């Protein structure tokens, strides 16, 4: 994407609104990251035509040209213009594999996806259970099989959301799709799906796209401290843990029964995750969140691709953040945190270890 300064990015009309430099020598980048769209949230030029829709349309065309094998990450931001945010969701979100956001942006995205309002107020110290439920809501809504398919470089396709990264002051949460039976079976399922023809399956469909979730959550946690403290090492004197010693896996067991795991019914105590100082990053799996029990969102069916069903679930990893108590910088903290976690999960390694 062509870079322009903040002073001119909204108003320039001398050339294409968004100029994509996508060389033919790199047909399949390792990752495409979308960010900075919040600079178009408000239109400060009343005497000039509003070209924001043109910019979004150009970005949409660029994403449609990407190889299905290239994952797309969208770094969310705070929006106040409901019309622009809704248009962005319609044009851009169907092409997204991964989303990064904070504790204010996550509930707003969940609200926008269900035609709700945008809120400018959020808790600075959100309960983990509430954030987990918001992540499940976004996952379920964006993986609704009734969503329309979008054009891609290989023909009609559908990029299903397969990763959510929530970064807050006190903790990091990453949710990804994984195959129930591990990487070896996932690769076998993917090969069988590709051999069967029809709409091509992708690595994200069978849970192969985002490995090393635990390491990614740990990396994000460390970067959060290092960036805000502007230090290469973590000084315990400047550090404080804000996360509780334990947290519930859901705040709404009636809606998210899949999160109850070993509990036999919603009358049983809600499972809690307890902090372990010797292994601070906690991971678990649960069935993929779906709209099955969401009457307010309409009925949905289990995902299938031309009759093929993939045995997947979600893996969730939570890492407490060693919060910097002598902050030196906060600008671009979310971008650095998301980038560090993505770097861990994009790095090519031996497939047998996935």
GROMACS .gro file of C-alpha atoms in nm:
model
  354
    1UNK     CA    1   0.000   0.000   0.000
    2UNK     CA    2   0.134   0.339  -0.087
    3UNK     CA    3   0.213   0.546   0.222
    4UNK     CA    4   0.096   0.905   0.249
    5UNK     CA    5   0.122   1.151   0.534
    6UNK     CA    6  -0.167   1.204   0.773
    7UNK     CA    7  -0.211   1.559   0.641
    8UNK     CA    8  -0.286   1.442   0.289
    9UNK     CA    9  -0.412   1.086   0.323
   10UNK     CA   10  -0.776   1.193   0.342
   11UNK     CA   11  -0.782   1.461   0.074
   12UNK     CA   12  -0.550   1.370  -0.213
   13UNK     CA   13  -0.731   1.310  -0.540
   14UNK     CA   14  -0.438   1.348  -0.781
   15UNK     CA   15  -0.407   0.971  -0.815
   16UNK     CA   16  -0.582   0.650  -0.718
   17UNK     CA   17  -0.718   0.675  -0.361
   18UNK     CA   18  -0.520   0.373  -0.243
   19UNK     CA   19  -0.228   0.272  -0.460
   20UNK     CA   20  -0.123  -0.086  -0.404
   21UNK     CA   21   0.234  -0.183  -0.486
   22UNK     CA   22   0.197  -0.556  -0.535
   23UNK     CA   23   0.488  -0.684  -0.748
   24UNK     CA   24   0.431  -0.986  -0.966
   25UNK     CA   25   0.757  -1.131  -0.837
   26UNK     CA   26   0.590  -1.191  -0.497
   27UNK     CA   27   0.270  -1.377  -0.592
   28UNK     CA   28   0.202  -1.500  -0.239
   29UNK     CA   29   0.328  -1.282   0.050
   30UNK     CA   30   0.362  -1.447   0.389
   31UNK     CA   31   0.114  -1.200   0.537
   32UNK     CA   32  -0.082  -0.886   0.449
   33UNK     CA   33  -0.159  -0.645   0.734
   34UNK     CA   34  -0.432  -0.379   0.709
   35UNK     CA   35  -0.424  -0.085   0.948
   36UNK     CA   36  -0.473   0.288   0.978
   37UNK     CA   37  -0.828   0.297   0.843
   38UNK     CA   38  -0.932   0.501   1.146
   39UNK     CA   39  -0.767   0.801   0.976
   40UNK     CA   40  -1.072   0.805   0.747
   41UNK     CA   41  -1.324   0.779   1.030
   42UNK     CA   42  -1.405   1.148   1.013
   43UNK     CA   43  -1.409   1.362   0.697
   44UNK     CA   44  -1.256   1.702   0.785
   45UNK     CA   45  -1.294   1.855   0.438
   46UNK     CA   46  -1.655   1.977   0.396
   47UNK     CA   47  -1.567   2.160   0.074
   48UNK     CA   48  -1.431   1.846  -0.098
   49UNK     CA   49  -1.603   1.526  -0.216
   50UNK     CA   50  -1.597   1.240   0.033
   51UNK     CA   51  -1.372   0.976  -0.125
   52UNK     CA   52  -1.363   0.730   0.164
   53UNK     CA   53  -1.589   0.482  -0.016
   54UNK     CA   54  -1.353   0.490  -0.314
   55UNK     CA   55  -1.059   0.414  -0.089
   56UNK     CA   56  -1.236   0.119   0.071
   57UNK     CA   57  -1.339  -0.011  -0.271
   58UNK     CA   58  -0.978   0.005  -0.393
   59UNK     CA   59  -0.860  -0.183  -0.085
   60UNK     CA   60  -1.131  -0.441  -0.144
   61UNK     CA   61  -1.012  -0.491  -0.504
   62UNK     CA   62  -0.656  -0.537  -0.382
   63UNK     CA   63  -0.759  -0.800  -0.128
   64UNK     CA   64  -0.955  -0.986  -0.396
   65UNK     CA   65  -0.634  -1.021  -0.600
   66UNK     CA   66  -0.443  -1.188  -0.318
   67UNK     CA   67  -0.369  -1.557  -0.330
   68UNK     CA   68  -0.601  -1.758  -0.103
   69UNK     CA   69  -0.282  -1.888   0.061
   70UNK     CA   70  -0.188  -1.539   0.183
   71UNK     CA   71  -0.337  -1.466   0.526
   72UNK     CA   72  -0.480  -1.120   0.590
   73UNK     CA   73  -0.464  -0.953   0.932
   74UNK     CA   74  -0.675  -0.648   1.016
   75UNK     CA   75  -0.570  -0.424   1.303
   76UNK     CA   76  -0.888  -0.278   1.444
   77UNK     CA   77  -0.913   0.076   1.583
   78UNK     CA   78  -1.166   0.300   1.753
   79UNK     CA   79  -1.436   0.445   1.527
   80UNK     CA   80  -1.706   0.701   1.599
   81UNK     CA   81  -1.867   0.724   1.254
   82UNK     CA   82  -2.116   0.438   1.247
   83UNK     CA   83  -2.179   0.465   0.872
   84UNK     CA   84  -1.810   0.446   0.782
   85UNK     CA   85  -1.745   0.162   1.027
   86UNK     CA   86  -2.038  -0.037   0.888
   87UNK     CA   87  -1.919   0.015   0.530
   88UNK     CA   88  -1.570  -0.096   0.630
   89UNK     CA   89  -1.714  -0.414   0.781
   90UNK     CA   90  -1.910  -0.495   0.466
   91UNK     CA   91  -1.624  -0.432   0.225
   92UNK     CA   92  -1.315  -0.542   0.416
   93UNK     CA   93  -1.405  -0.797   0.684
   94UNK     CA   94  -1.505  -1.078   0.443
   95UNK     CA   95  -1.140  -1.085   0.328
   96UNK     CA   96  -0.989  -1.104   0.677
   97UNK     CA   97  -0.835  -1.411   0.843
   98UNK     CA   98  -0.713  -1.245   1.162
   99UNK     CA   99  -0.814  -0.944   1.373
  100UNK     CA  100  -0.619  -0.757   1.642
  101UNK     CA  101  -0.792  -0.519   1.884
  102UNK     CA  102  -0.810  -0.384   2.237
  103UNK     CA  103  -1.072  -0.392   2.513
  104UNK     CA  104  -1.273  -0.103   2.364
  105UNK     CA  105  -1.257  -0.215   2.001
  106UNK     CA  106  -1.365  -0.575   2.068
  107UNK     CA  107  -1.711  -0.497   2.215
  108UNK     CA  108  -1.765  -0.233   1.946
  109UNK     CA  109  -1.688  -0.483   1.671
  110UNK     CA  110  -1.928  -0.735   1.826
  111UNK     CA  111  -2.195  -0.463   1.840
  112UNK     CA  112  -2.135  -0.350   1.481
  113UNK     CA  113  -2.158  -0.707   1.352
  114UNK     CA  114  -2.502  -0.738   1.510
  115UNK     CA  115  -2.617  -0.393   1.387
  116UNK     CA  116  -2.567  -0.234   1.727
  117UNK     CA  117  -2.430   0.110   1.824
  118UNK     CA  118  -2.071   0.223   1.873
  119UNK     CA  119  -1.969   0.298   2.230
  120UNK     CA  120  -1.695   0.543   2.324
  121UNK     CA  121  -1.674   0.418   2.683
  122UNK     CA  122  -1.517   0.094   2.803
  123UNK     CA  123  -1.364  -0.048   3.117
  124UNK     CA  124  -0.991   0.003   3.155
  125UNK     CA  125  -0.972  -0.326   3.347
  126UNK     CA  126  -1.222  -0.557   3.176
  127UNK     CA  127  -1.303  -0.895   3.325
  128UNK     CA  128  -1.145  -1.178   3.130
  129UNK     CA  129  -1.474  -1.372   3.114
  130UNK     CA  130  -1.655  -1.081   2.945
  131UNK     CA  131  -1.376  -1.038   2.690
  132UNK     CA  132  -1.376  -1.410   2.614
  133UNK     CA  133  -1.751  -1.395   2.549
  134UNK     CA  134  -1.706  -1.096   2.316
  135UNK     CA  135  -1.438  -1.288   2.126
  136UNK     CA  136  -1.676  -1.582   2.092
  137UNK     CA  137  -1.949  -1.350   1.964
  138UNK     CA  138  -1.723  -1.200   1.696
  139UNK     CA  139  -1.601  -1.546   1.598
  140UNK     CA  140  -1.953  -1.684   1.566
  141UNK     CA  141  -2.084  -1.388   1.367
  142UNK     CA  142  -1.792  -1.376   1.123
  143UNK     CA  143  -1.798  -1.752   1.067
  144UNK     CA  144  -2.170  -1.765   0.992
  145UNK     CA  145  -2.209  -2.004   0.694
  146UNK     CA  146  -2.494  -1.787   0.564
  147UNK     CA  147  -2.256  -1.498   0.493
  148UNK     CA  148  -2.210  -1.429   0.119
  149UNK     CA  149  -1.898  -1.555  -0.050
  150UNK     CA  150  -1.649  -1.300  -0.182
  151UNK     CA  151  -1.441  -1.298  -0.502
  152UNK     CA  152  -1.076  -1.396  -0.475
  153UNK     CA  153  -0.783  -1.466  -0.704
  154UNK     CA  154  -0.895  -1.828  -0.740
  155UNK     CA  155  -1.260  -1.750  -0.804
  156UNK     CA  156  -1.547  -1.726  -0.557
  157UNK     CA  157  -1.415  -1.792  -0.211
  158UNK     CA  158  -1.464  -1.719   0.153
  159UNK     CA  159  -1.198  -1.621   0.401
  160UNK     CA  160  -1.332  -1.741   0.733
  161UNK     CA  161  -1.200  -1.566   1.041
  162UNK     CA  162  -0.948  -1.801   1.201
  163UNK     CA  163  -0.765  -1.584   1.455
  164UNK     CA  164  -0.850  -1.312   1.710
  165UNK     CA  165  -0.587  -1.134   1.920
  166UNK     CA  166  -0.709  -0.920   2.208
  167UNK     CA  167  -0.451  -0.699   2.377
  168UNK     CA  168  -0.542  -0.526   2.704
  169UNK     CA  169  -0.341  -0.355   2.974
  170UNK     CA  170  -0.348  -0.659   3.202
  171UNK     CA  171  -0.347  -0.960   2.968
  172UNK     CA  172  -0.320  -1.094   2.614
  173UNK     CA  173  -0.573  -1.336   2.463
  174UNK     CA  174  -0.537  -1.521   2.133
  175UNK     CA  175  -0.804  -1.747   1.983
  176UNK     CA  176  -0.724  -1.960   1.677
  177UNK     CA  177  -0.877  -2.248   1.484
  178UNK     CA  178  -0.704  -2.582   1.533
  179UNK     CA  179  -0.779  -2.935   1.415
  180UNK     CA  180  -0.919  -3.159   1.687
  181UNK     CA  181  -0.685  -3.446   1.592
  182UNK     CA  182  -0.368  -3.245   1.533
  183UNK     CA  183  -0.162  -3.128   1.239
  184UNK     CA  184  -0.103  -3.463   1.072
  185UNK     CA  185  -0.474  -3.538   1.036
  186UNK     CA  186  -0.538  -3.176   0.938
  187UNK     CA  187  -0.293  -3.202   0.649
  188UNK     CA  188  -0.454  -3.526   0.539
  189UNK     CA  189  -0.798  -3.362   0.544
  190UNK     CA  190  -0.666  -3.065   0.349
  191UNK     CA  191  -0.509  -3.287   0.082
  192UNK     CA  192  -0.834  -3.483   0.049
  193UNK     CA  193  -1.038  -3.164   0.017
  194UNK     CA  194  -0.809  -3.024  -0.253
  195UNK     CA  195  -0.815  -3.353  -0.444
  196UNK     CA  196  -1.196  -3.356  -0.436
  197UNK     CA  197  -1.209  -3.030  -0.633
  198UNK     CA  198  -1.479  -2.768  -0.607
  199UNK     CA  199  -1.429  -2.466  -0.386
  200UNK     CA  200  -1.068  -2.495  -0.261
  201UNK     CA  201  -1.012  -2.547   0.109
  202UNK     CA  202  -0.747  -2.340   0.284
  203UNK     CA  203  -0.500  -2.409   0.563
  204UNK     CA  204  -0.709  -2.192   0.791
  205UNK     CA  205  -1.015  -2.414   0.732
  206UNK     CA  206  -0.844  -2.718   0.884
  207UNK     CA  207  -0.659  -2.533   1.160
  208UNK     CA  208  -0.308  -2.525   1.014
  209UNK     CA  209  -0.263  -2.152   0.956
  210UNK     CA  210  -0.177  -2.023   1.304
  211UNK     CA  211   0.060  -2.251   1.502
  212UNK     CA  212   0.250  -2.167   1.822
  213UNK     CA  213  -0.036  -1.983   1.992
  214UNK     CA  214   0.118  -2.016   2.338
  215UNK     CA  215   0.446  -1.865   2.220
  216UNK     CA  216   0.261  -1.584   2.041
  217UNK     CA  217   0.068  -1.490   2.357
  218UNK     CA  218   0.390  -1.489   2.560
  219UNK     CA  219   0.567  -1.277   2.300
  220UNK     CA  220   0.281  -1.026   2.294
  221UNK     CA  221   0.290  -1.000   2.673
  222UNK     CA  222   0.662  -0.927   2.682
  223UNK     CA  223   0.643  -0.675   2.398
  224UNK     CA  224   0.363  -0.490   2.579
  225UNK     CA  225   0.600  -0.427   2.869
  226UNK     CA  226   0.911  -0.354   2.664
  227UNK     CA  227   0.735  -0.109   2.434
  228UNK     CA  228   0.565   0.094   2.705
  229UNK     CA  229   0.876   0.097   2.926
  230UNK     CA  230   1.100   0.162   2.621
  231UNK     CA  231   1.336  -0.105   2.750
  232UNK     CA  232   1.490  -0.419   2.603
  233UNK     CA  233   1.467  -0.609   2.932
  234UNK     CA  234   1.198  -0.646   3.197
  235UNK     CA  235   1.277  -0.482   3.530
  236UNK     CA  236   1.070  -0.639   3.812
  237UNK     CA  237   1.091  -0.312   4.005
  238UNK     CA  238   0.895  -0.140   3.726
  239UNK     CA  239   0.646  -0.423   3.689
  240UNK     CA  240   0.304  -0.501   3.830
  241UNK     CA  241   0.054  -0.777   3.754
  242UNK     CA  242  -0.304  -0.655   3.721
  243UNK     CA  243  -0.464  -0.984   3.621
  244UNK     CA  244  -0.661  -1.174   3.885
  245UNK     CA  245  -0.528  -1.499   4.029
  246UNK     CA  246  -0.811  -1.678   3.848
  247UNK     CA  247  -1.091  -1.603   3.603
  248UNK     CA  248  -1.407  -1.771   3.478
  249UNK     CA  249  -1.408  -1.903   3.122
  250UNK     CA  250  -1.743  -1.734   3.051
  251UNK     CA  251  -1.973  -1.477   3.206
  252UNK     CA  252  -2.278  -1.618   3.025
  253UNK     CA  253  -2.298  -1.999   3.062
  254UNK     CA  254  -2.651  -2.009   2.920
  255UNK     CA  255  -2.531  -1.874   2.586
  256UNK     CA  256  -2.181  -2.022   2.578
  257UNK     CA  257  -2.240  -2.377   2.693
  258UNK     CA  258  -1.949  -2.487   2.473
  259UNK     CA  259  -1.714  -2.299   2.706
  260UNK     CA  260  -1.815  -2.504   3.010
  261UNK     CA  261  -1.588  -2.790   2.903
  262UNK     CA  262  -1.589  -3.050   3.184
  263UNK     CA  263  -1.900  -2.911   3.352
  264UNK     CA  264  -2.191  -3.145   3.284
  265UNK     CA  265  -2.458  -2.874   3.292
  266UNK     CA  266  -2.497  -2.500   3.330
  267UNK     CA  267  -2.599  -2.561   3.693
  268UNK     CA  268  -2.245  -2.677   3.771
  269UNK     CA  269  -1.986  -2.420   3.878
  270UNK     CA  270  -1.836  -2.233   3.582
  271UNK     CA  271  -1.481  -2.358   3.519
  272UNK     CA  272  -1.208  -2.119   3.627
  273UNK     CA  273  -0.854  -2.076   3.500
  274UNK     CA  274  -0.600  -2.035   3.780
  275UNK     CA  275  -0.276  -1.845   3.739
  276UNK     CA  276   0.038  -2.060   3.761
  277UNK     CA  277   0.356  -1.860   3.819
  278UNK     CA  278   0.576  -2.141   3.684
  279UNK     CA  279   0.370  -2.161   3.362
  280UNK     CA  280   0.195  -1.825   3.329
  281UNK     CA  281   0.052  -1.874   2.979
  282UNK     CA  282  -0.265  -2.084   3.000
  283UNK     CA  283  -0.414  -2.255   2.694
  284UNK     CA  284  -0.724  -2.468   2.644
  285UNK     CA  285  -0.953  -2.582   2.365
  286UNK     CA  286  -1.329  -2.571   2.323
  287UNK     CA  287  -1.580  -2.618   2.038
  288UNK     CA  288  -1.588  -2.340   1.781
  289UNK     CA  289  -1.832  -2.066   1.885
  290UNK     CA  290  -2.139  -2.071   1.661
  291UNK     CA  291  -2.473  -1.898   1.623
  292UNK     CA  292  -2.660  -2.218   1.702
  293UNK     CA  293  -2.811  -2.084   2.024
  294UNK     CA  294  -2.836  -1.719   1.915
  295UNK     CA  295  -3.204  -1.658   1.846
  296UNK     CA  296  -3.140  -1.285   1.818
  297UNK     CA  297  -2.891  -1.344   1.536
  298UNK     CA  298  -3.090  -1.603   1.344
  299UNK     CA  299  -3.026  -1.972   1.285
  300UNK     CA  300  -2.700  -2.101   1.146
  301UNK     CA  301  -2.579  -2.440   1.029
  302UNK     CA  302  -2.248  -2.615   1.081
  303UNK     CA  303  -1.980  -2.504   0.837
  304UNK     CA  304  -1.924  -2.727   0.539
  305UNK     CA  305  -1.743  -2.679   0.210
  306UNK     CA  306  -1.924  -2.858  -0.072
  307UNK     CA  307  -2.043  -3.116   0.178
  308UNK     CA  308  -1.701  -3.157   0.342
  309UNK     CA  309  -1.688  -3.095   0.716
  310UNK     CA  310  -1.366  -3.033   0.903
  311UNK     CA  311  -1.325  -3.148   1.263
  312UNK     CA  312  -1.196  -2.828   1.420
  313UNK     CA  313  -1.217  -2.643   1.748
  314UNK     CA  314  -1.063  -2.326   1.888
  315UNK     CA  315  -0.750  -2.298   2.096
  316UNK     CA  316  -0.743  -2.007   2.343
  317UNK     CA  317  -0.426  -1.886   2.512
  318UNK     CA  318  -0.418  -1.620   2.785
  319UNK     CA  319  -0.101  -1.451   2.909
  320UNK     CA  320  -0.080  -1.199   3.194
  321UNK     CA  321   0.110  -0.881   3.109
  322UNK     CA  322   0.393  -0.760   3.333
  323UNK     CA  323   0.253  -0.408   3.329
  324UNK     CA  324   0.508  -0.128   3.306
  325UNK     CA  325   0.465   0.111   3.601
  326UNK     CA  326   0.698   0.381   3.459
  327UNK     CA  327   0.553   0.433   3.114
  328UNK     CA  328   0.777   0.600   2.857
  329UNK     CA  329   0.566   0.557   2.544
  330UNK     CA  330   0.223   0.432   2.439
  331UNK     CA  331   0.201   0.534   2.072
  332UNK     CA  332   0.173   0.230   1.842
  333UNK     CA  333   0.175  -0.011   2.136
  334UNK     CA  334  -0.107  -0.218   1.990
  335UNK     CA  335   0.060  -0.236   1.649
  336UNK     CA  336   0.387  -0.357   1.801
  337UNK     CA  337   0.212  -0.610   2.021
  338UNK     CA  338   0.007  -0.752   1.733
  339UNK     CA  339   0.308  -0.755   1.502
  340UNK     CA  340   0.520  -0.946   1.750
  341UNK     CA  341   0.256  -1.214   1.799
  342UNK     CA  342   0.198  -1.247   1.424
  343UNK     CA  343   0.572  -1.283   1.365
  344UNK     CA  344   0.578  -1.587   1.590
  345UNK     CA  345   0.284  -1.754   1.416
  346UNK     CA  346   0.392  -1.675   1.059
  347UNK     CA  347   0.748  -1.803   1.098
  348UNK     CA  348   0.797  -2.113   0.881
  349UNK     CA  349   0.902  -2.419   1.075
  350UNK     CA  350   0.902  -2.794   1.033
  351UNK     CA  351   0.540  -2.891   0.947
  352UNK     CA  352   0.572  -3.206   1.156
  353UNK     CA  353   0.592  -2.990   1.468
  354UNK     CA  354   0.256  -2.819   1.411
   0.00000   0.00000   0.00000
